[in-house]
mmCIF file of C-alpha atoms in Angstrom:
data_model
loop_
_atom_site.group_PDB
_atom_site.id
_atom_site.type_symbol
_atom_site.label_atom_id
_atom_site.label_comp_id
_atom_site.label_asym_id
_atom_site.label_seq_id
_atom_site.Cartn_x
_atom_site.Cartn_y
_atom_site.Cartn_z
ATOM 1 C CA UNK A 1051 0.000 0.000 0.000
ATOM 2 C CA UNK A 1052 1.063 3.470 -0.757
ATOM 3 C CA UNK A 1053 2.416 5.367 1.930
ATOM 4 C CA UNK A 1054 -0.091 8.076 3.196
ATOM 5 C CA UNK A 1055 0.724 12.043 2.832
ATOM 6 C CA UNK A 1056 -1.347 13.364 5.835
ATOM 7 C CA UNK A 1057 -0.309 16.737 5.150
ATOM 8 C CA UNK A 1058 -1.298 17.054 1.428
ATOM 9 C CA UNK A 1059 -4.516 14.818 1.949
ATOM 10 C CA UNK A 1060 -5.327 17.288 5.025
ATOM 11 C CA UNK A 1061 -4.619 20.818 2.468
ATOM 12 C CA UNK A 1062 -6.586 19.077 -0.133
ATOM 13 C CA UNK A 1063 -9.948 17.986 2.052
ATOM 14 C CA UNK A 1064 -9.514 21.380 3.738
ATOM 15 C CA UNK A 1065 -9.493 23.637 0.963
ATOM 16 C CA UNK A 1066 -11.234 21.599 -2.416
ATOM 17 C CA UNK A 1067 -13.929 19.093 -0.606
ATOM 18 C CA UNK A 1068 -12.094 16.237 -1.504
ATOM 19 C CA UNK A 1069 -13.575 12.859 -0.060
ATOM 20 C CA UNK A 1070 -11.822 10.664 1.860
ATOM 21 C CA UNK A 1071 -11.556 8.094 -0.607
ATOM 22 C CA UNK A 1072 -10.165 10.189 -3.304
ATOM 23 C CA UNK A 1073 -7.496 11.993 -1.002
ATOM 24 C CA UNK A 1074 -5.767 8.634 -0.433
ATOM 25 C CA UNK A 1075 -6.076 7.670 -4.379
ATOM 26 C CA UNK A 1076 -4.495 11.547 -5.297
ATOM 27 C CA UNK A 1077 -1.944 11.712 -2.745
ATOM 28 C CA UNK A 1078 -0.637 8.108 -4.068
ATOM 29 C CA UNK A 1079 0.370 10.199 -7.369
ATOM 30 C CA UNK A 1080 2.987 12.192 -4.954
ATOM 31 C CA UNK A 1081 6.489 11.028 -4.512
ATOM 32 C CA UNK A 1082 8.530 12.598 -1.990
ATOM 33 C CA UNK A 1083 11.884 14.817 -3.346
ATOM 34 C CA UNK A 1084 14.209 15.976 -0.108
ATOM 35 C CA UNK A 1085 15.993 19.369 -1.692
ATOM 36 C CA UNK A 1086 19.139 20.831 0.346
ATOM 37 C CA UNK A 1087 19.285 23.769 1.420
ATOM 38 C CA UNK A 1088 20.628 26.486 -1.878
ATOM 39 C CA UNK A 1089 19.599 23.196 -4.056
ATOM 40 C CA UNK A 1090 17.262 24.228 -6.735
ATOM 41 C CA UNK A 1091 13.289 22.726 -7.489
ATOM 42 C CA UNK A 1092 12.812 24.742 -10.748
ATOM 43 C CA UNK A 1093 15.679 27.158 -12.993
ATOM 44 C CA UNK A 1094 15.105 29.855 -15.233
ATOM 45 C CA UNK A 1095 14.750 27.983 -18.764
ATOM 46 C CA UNK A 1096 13.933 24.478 -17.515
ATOM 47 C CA UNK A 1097 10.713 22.958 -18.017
ATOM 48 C CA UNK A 1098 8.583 23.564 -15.625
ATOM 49 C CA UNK A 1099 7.480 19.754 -15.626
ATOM 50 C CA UNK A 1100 6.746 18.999 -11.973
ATOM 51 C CA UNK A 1101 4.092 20.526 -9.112
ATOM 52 C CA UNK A 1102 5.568 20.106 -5.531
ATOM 53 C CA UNK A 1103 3.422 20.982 -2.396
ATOM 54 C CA UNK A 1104 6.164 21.718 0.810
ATOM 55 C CA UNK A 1105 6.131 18.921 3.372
ATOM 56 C CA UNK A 1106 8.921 20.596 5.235
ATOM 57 C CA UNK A 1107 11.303 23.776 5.078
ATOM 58 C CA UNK A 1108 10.457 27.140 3.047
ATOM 59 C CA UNK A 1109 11.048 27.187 -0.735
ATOM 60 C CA UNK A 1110 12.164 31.053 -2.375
ATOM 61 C CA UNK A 1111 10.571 31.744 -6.237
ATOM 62 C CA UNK A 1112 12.571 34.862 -7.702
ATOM 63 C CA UNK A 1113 13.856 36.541 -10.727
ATOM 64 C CA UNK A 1114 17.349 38.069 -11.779
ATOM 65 C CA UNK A 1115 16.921 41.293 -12.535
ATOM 66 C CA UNK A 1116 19.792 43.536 -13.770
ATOM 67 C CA UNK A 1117 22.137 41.395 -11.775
ATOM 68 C CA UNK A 1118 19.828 41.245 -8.243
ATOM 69 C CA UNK A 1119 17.516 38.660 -7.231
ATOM 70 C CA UNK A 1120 14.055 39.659 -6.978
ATOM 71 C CA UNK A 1121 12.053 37.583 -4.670
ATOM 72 C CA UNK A 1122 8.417 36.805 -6.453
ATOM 73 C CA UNK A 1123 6.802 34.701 -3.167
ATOM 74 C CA UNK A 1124 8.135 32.558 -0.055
ATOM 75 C CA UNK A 1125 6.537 28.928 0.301
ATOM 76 C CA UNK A 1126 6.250 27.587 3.678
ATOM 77 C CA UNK A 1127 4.456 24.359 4.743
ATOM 78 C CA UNK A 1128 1.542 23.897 3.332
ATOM 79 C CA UNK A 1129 2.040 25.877 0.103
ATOM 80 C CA UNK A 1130 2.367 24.145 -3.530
ATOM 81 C CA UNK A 1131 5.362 25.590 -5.368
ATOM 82 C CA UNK A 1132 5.964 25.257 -9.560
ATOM 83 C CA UNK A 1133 5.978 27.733 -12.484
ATOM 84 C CA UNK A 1134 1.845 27.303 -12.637
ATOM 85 C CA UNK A 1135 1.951 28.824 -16.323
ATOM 86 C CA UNK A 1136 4.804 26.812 -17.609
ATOM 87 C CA UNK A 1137 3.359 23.414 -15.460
ATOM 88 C CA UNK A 1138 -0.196 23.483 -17.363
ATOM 89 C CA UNK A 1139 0.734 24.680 -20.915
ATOM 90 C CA UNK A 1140 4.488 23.108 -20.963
ATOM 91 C CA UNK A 1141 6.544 26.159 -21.139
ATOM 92 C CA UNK A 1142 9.734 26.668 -19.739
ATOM 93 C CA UNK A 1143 9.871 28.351 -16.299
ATOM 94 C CA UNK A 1144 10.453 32.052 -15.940
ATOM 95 C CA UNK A 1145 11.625 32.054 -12.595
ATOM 96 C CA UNK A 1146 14.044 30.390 -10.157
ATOM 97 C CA UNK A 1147 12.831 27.935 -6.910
ATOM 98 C CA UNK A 1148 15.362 27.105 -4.521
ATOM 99 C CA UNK A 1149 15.385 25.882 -0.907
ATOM 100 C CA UNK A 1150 16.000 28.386 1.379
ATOM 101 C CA UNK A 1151 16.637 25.786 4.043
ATOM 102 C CA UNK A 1152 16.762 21.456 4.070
ATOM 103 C CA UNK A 1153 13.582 20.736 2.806
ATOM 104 C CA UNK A 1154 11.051 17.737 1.641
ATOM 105 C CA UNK A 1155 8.534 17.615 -1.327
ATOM 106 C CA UNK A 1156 5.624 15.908 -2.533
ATOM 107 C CA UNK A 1157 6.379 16.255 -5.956
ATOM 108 C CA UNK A 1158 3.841 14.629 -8.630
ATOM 109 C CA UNK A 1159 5.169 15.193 -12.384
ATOM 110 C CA UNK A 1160 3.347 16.802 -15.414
ATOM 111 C CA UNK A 1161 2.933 13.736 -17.263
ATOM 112 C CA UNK A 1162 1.419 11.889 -14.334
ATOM 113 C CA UNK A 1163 -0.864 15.065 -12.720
ATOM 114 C CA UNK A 1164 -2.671 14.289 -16.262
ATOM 115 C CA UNK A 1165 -3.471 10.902 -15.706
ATOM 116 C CA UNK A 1166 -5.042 11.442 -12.336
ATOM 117 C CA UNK A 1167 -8.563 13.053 -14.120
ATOM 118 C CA UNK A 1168 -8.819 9.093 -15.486
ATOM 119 C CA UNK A 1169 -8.771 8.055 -11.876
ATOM 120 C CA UNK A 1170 -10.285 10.383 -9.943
ATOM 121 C CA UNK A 1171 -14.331 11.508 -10.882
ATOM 122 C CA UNK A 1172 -14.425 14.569 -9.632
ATOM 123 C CA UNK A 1173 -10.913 15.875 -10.693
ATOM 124 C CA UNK A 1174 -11.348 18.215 -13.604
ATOM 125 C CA UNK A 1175 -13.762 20.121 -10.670
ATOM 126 C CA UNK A 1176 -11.002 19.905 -7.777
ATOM 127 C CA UNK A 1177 -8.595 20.876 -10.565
ATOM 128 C CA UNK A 1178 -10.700 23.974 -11.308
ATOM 129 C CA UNK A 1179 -11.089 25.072 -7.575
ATOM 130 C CA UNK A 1180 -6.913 25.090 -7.578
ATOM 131 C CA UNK A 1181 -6.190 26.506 -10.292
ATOM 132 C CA UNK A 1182 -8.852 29.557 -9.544
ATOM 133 C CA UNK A 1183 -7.339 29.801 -5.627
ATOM 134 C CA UNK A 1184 -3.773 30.193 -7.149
ATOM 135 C CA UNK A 1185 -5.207 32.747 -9.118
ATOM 136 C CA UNK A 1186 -7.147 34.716 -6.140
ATOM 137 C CA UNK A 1187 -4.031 34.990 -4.201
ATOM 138 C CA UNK A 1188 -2.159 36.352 -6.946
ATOM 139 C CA UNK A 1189 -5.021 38.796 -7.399
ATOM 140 C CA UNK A 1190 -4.638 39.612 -3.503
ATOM 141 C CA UNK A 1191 -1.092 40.093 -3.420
ATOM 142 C CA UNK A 1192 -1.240 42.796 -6.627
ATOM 143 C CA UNK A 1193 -4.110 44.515 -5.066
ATOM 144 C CA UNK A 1194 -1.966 44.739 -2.039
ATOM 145 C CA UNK A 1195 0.718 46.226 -4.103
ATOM 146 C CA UNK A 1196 -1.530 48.783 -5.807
ATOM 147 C CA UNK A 1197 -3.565 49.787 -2.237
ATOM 148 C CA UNK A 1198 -1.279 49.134 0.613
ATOM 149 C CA UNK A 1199 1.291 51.216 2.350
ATOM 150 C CA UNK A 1200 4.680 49.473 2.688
ATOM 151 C CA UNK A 1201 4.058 49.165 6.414
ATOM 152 C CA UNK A 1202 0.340 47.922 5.506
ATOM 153 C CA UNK A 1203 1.816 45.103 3.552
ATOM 154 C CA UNK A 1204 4.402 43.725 5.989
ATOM 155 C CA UNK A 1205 1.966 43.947 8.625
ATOM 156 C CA UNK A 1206 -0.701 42.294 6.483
ATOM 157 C CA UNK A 1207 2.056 39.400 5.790
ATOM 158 C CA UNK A 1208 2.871 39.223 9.394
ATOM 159 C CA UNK A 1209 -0.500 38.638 10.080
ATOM 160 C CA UNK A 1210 -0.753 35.144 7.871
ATOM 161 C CA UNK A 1211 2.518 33.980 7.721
ATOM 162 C CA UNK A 1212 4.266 35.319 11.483
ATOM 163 C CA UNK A 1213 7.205 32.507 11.644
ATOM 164 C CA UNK A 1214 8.480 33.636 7.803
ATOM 165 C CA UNK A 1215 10.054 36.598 10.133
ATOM 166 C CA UNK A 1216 12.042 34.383 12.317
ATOM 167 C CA UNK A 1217 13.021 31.619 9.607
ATOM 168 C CA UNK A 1218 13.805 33.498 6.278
ATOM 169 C CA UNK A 1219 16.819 36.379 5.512
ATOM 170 C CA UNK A 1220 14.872 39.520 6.282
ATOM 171 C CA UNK A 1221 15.970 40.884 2.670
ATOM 172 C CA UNK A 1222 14.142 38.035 0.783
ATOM 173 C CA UNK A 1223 11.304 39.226 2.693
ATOM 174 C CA UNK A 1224 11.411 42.475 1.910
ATOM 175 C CA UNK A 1225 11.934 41.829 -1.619
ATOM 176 C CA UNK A 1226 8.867 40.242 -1.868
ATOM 177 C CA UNK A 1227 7.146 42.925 -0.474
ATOM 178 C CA UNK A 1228 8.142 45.177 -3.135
ATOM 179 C CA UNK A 1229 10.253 47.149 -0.560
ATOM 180 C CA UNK A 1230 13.807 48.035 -0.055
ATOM 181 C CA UNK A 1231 15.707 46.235 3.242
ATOM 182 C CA UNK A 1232 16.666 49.805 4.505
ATOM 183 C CA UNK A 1233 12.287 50.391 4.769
ATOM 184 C CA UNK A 1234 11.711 46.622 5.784
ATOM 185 C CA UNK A 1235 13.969 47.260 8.970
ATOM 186 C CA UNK A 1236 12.527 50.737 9.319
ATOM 187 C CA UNK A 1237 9.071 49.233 9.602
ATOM 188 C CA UNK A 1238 9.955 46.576 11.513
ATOM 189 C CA UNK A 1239 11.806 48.834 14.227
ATOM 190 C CA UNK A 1240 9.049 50.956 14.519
ATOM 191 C CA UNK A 1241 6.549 48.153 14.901
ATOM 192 C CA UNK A 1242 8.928 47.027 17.908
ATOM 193 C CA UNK A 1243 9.132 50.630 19.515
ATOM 194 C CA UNK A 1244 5.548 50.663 19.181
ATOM 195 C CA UNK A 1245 4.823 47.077 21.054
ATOM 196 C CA UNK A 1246 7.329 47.828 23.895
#
């Protein structure tokens, strides 16, 4: 018998419906990948053949930009990582994923995510209710962009996603936030003054 993935099966019931006896069926497609920490999940260029959801350890998605790294999202536990345009219409990937710290994966590849719809009844709708959240949250973070303060959006972060502070280099952080690391630690002191 395939080993269980409690921690997928749990994301998937919790946020798509899923019943029980699909979750073990969908979670049997996963394999697990262990990455090292600076080892890479996806490069610039590569296909973009494989959808991992984070077991353990955080996961950094960025961009070189004029010769800096721009940080496009942070994935903790709980959070599926991949280049979502280059994954469904087999493009390459226009971004870099690396692990930030040691790490473990449930990784499924492209070839095999297709062949779970031929197992799995209800899959084209569960597929439909991912695809539209990863699509909602990157609607929410550009609204935040276009409507929030700098100080809104770190405290707005904080508020999901509190740990990220303590585990990831503050600068990857605030390069996802669209700020500069001299603001980031300006924000953050003040926040500090203000709670002591």
């Amino acid at each position: 018998m395939t080993e269980r993935k409690p921690e997928l099966e749990q994301f998937i019931k919790m946020n798509f419906g899923a019943h029980d006896e699909d979750l073990q069926k969908i979670s049997s497609y996963f394999t697990i990948l262990p990455l090292k920490k600076g080892a890479h999940f996806l490069k610039k260029g590569q296909y973009s053949d494989k959808l991992g959801f984070v077991k353990s350890g955080v996961l950094r998605e960025y961009v070189e930009v004029d010769d800096k790294e721009v940080t496009k999202w942070i994935s903790t536990e709980g959070y599926f990582v991949t280049d979502i345009i280059g994954f469904f219409f087999d493009e390459t990937a226009r971004y870099n994923i690396h692990a930030i710290e040691d790490s473990e994966l449930y990784v499924v590849d492209r070839n095999t995510y297709r062949q779970i719809g031929n197992d799995i009844q209800r899959w084209k709708e569960l597929e439909k209710l991912f695809i539209a959240k990863c699509f909602a949250v990157l609607e929410q973070r550009v609204m935040n962009h276009l409507s929030l303060s700098a100080e809104e959006r770190y405290l707005a972060l904080f508020e999901i996603n509190k740990s990220l502070f303590n585990t990831v280099p503050l600068q990857y952080i605030a390069s996802m936030l669209g700020m500069t690391p001299e603001t980031f630690s300006r924000i953050r002191n003040k926040l500090a003054d203000s709670t002591s």
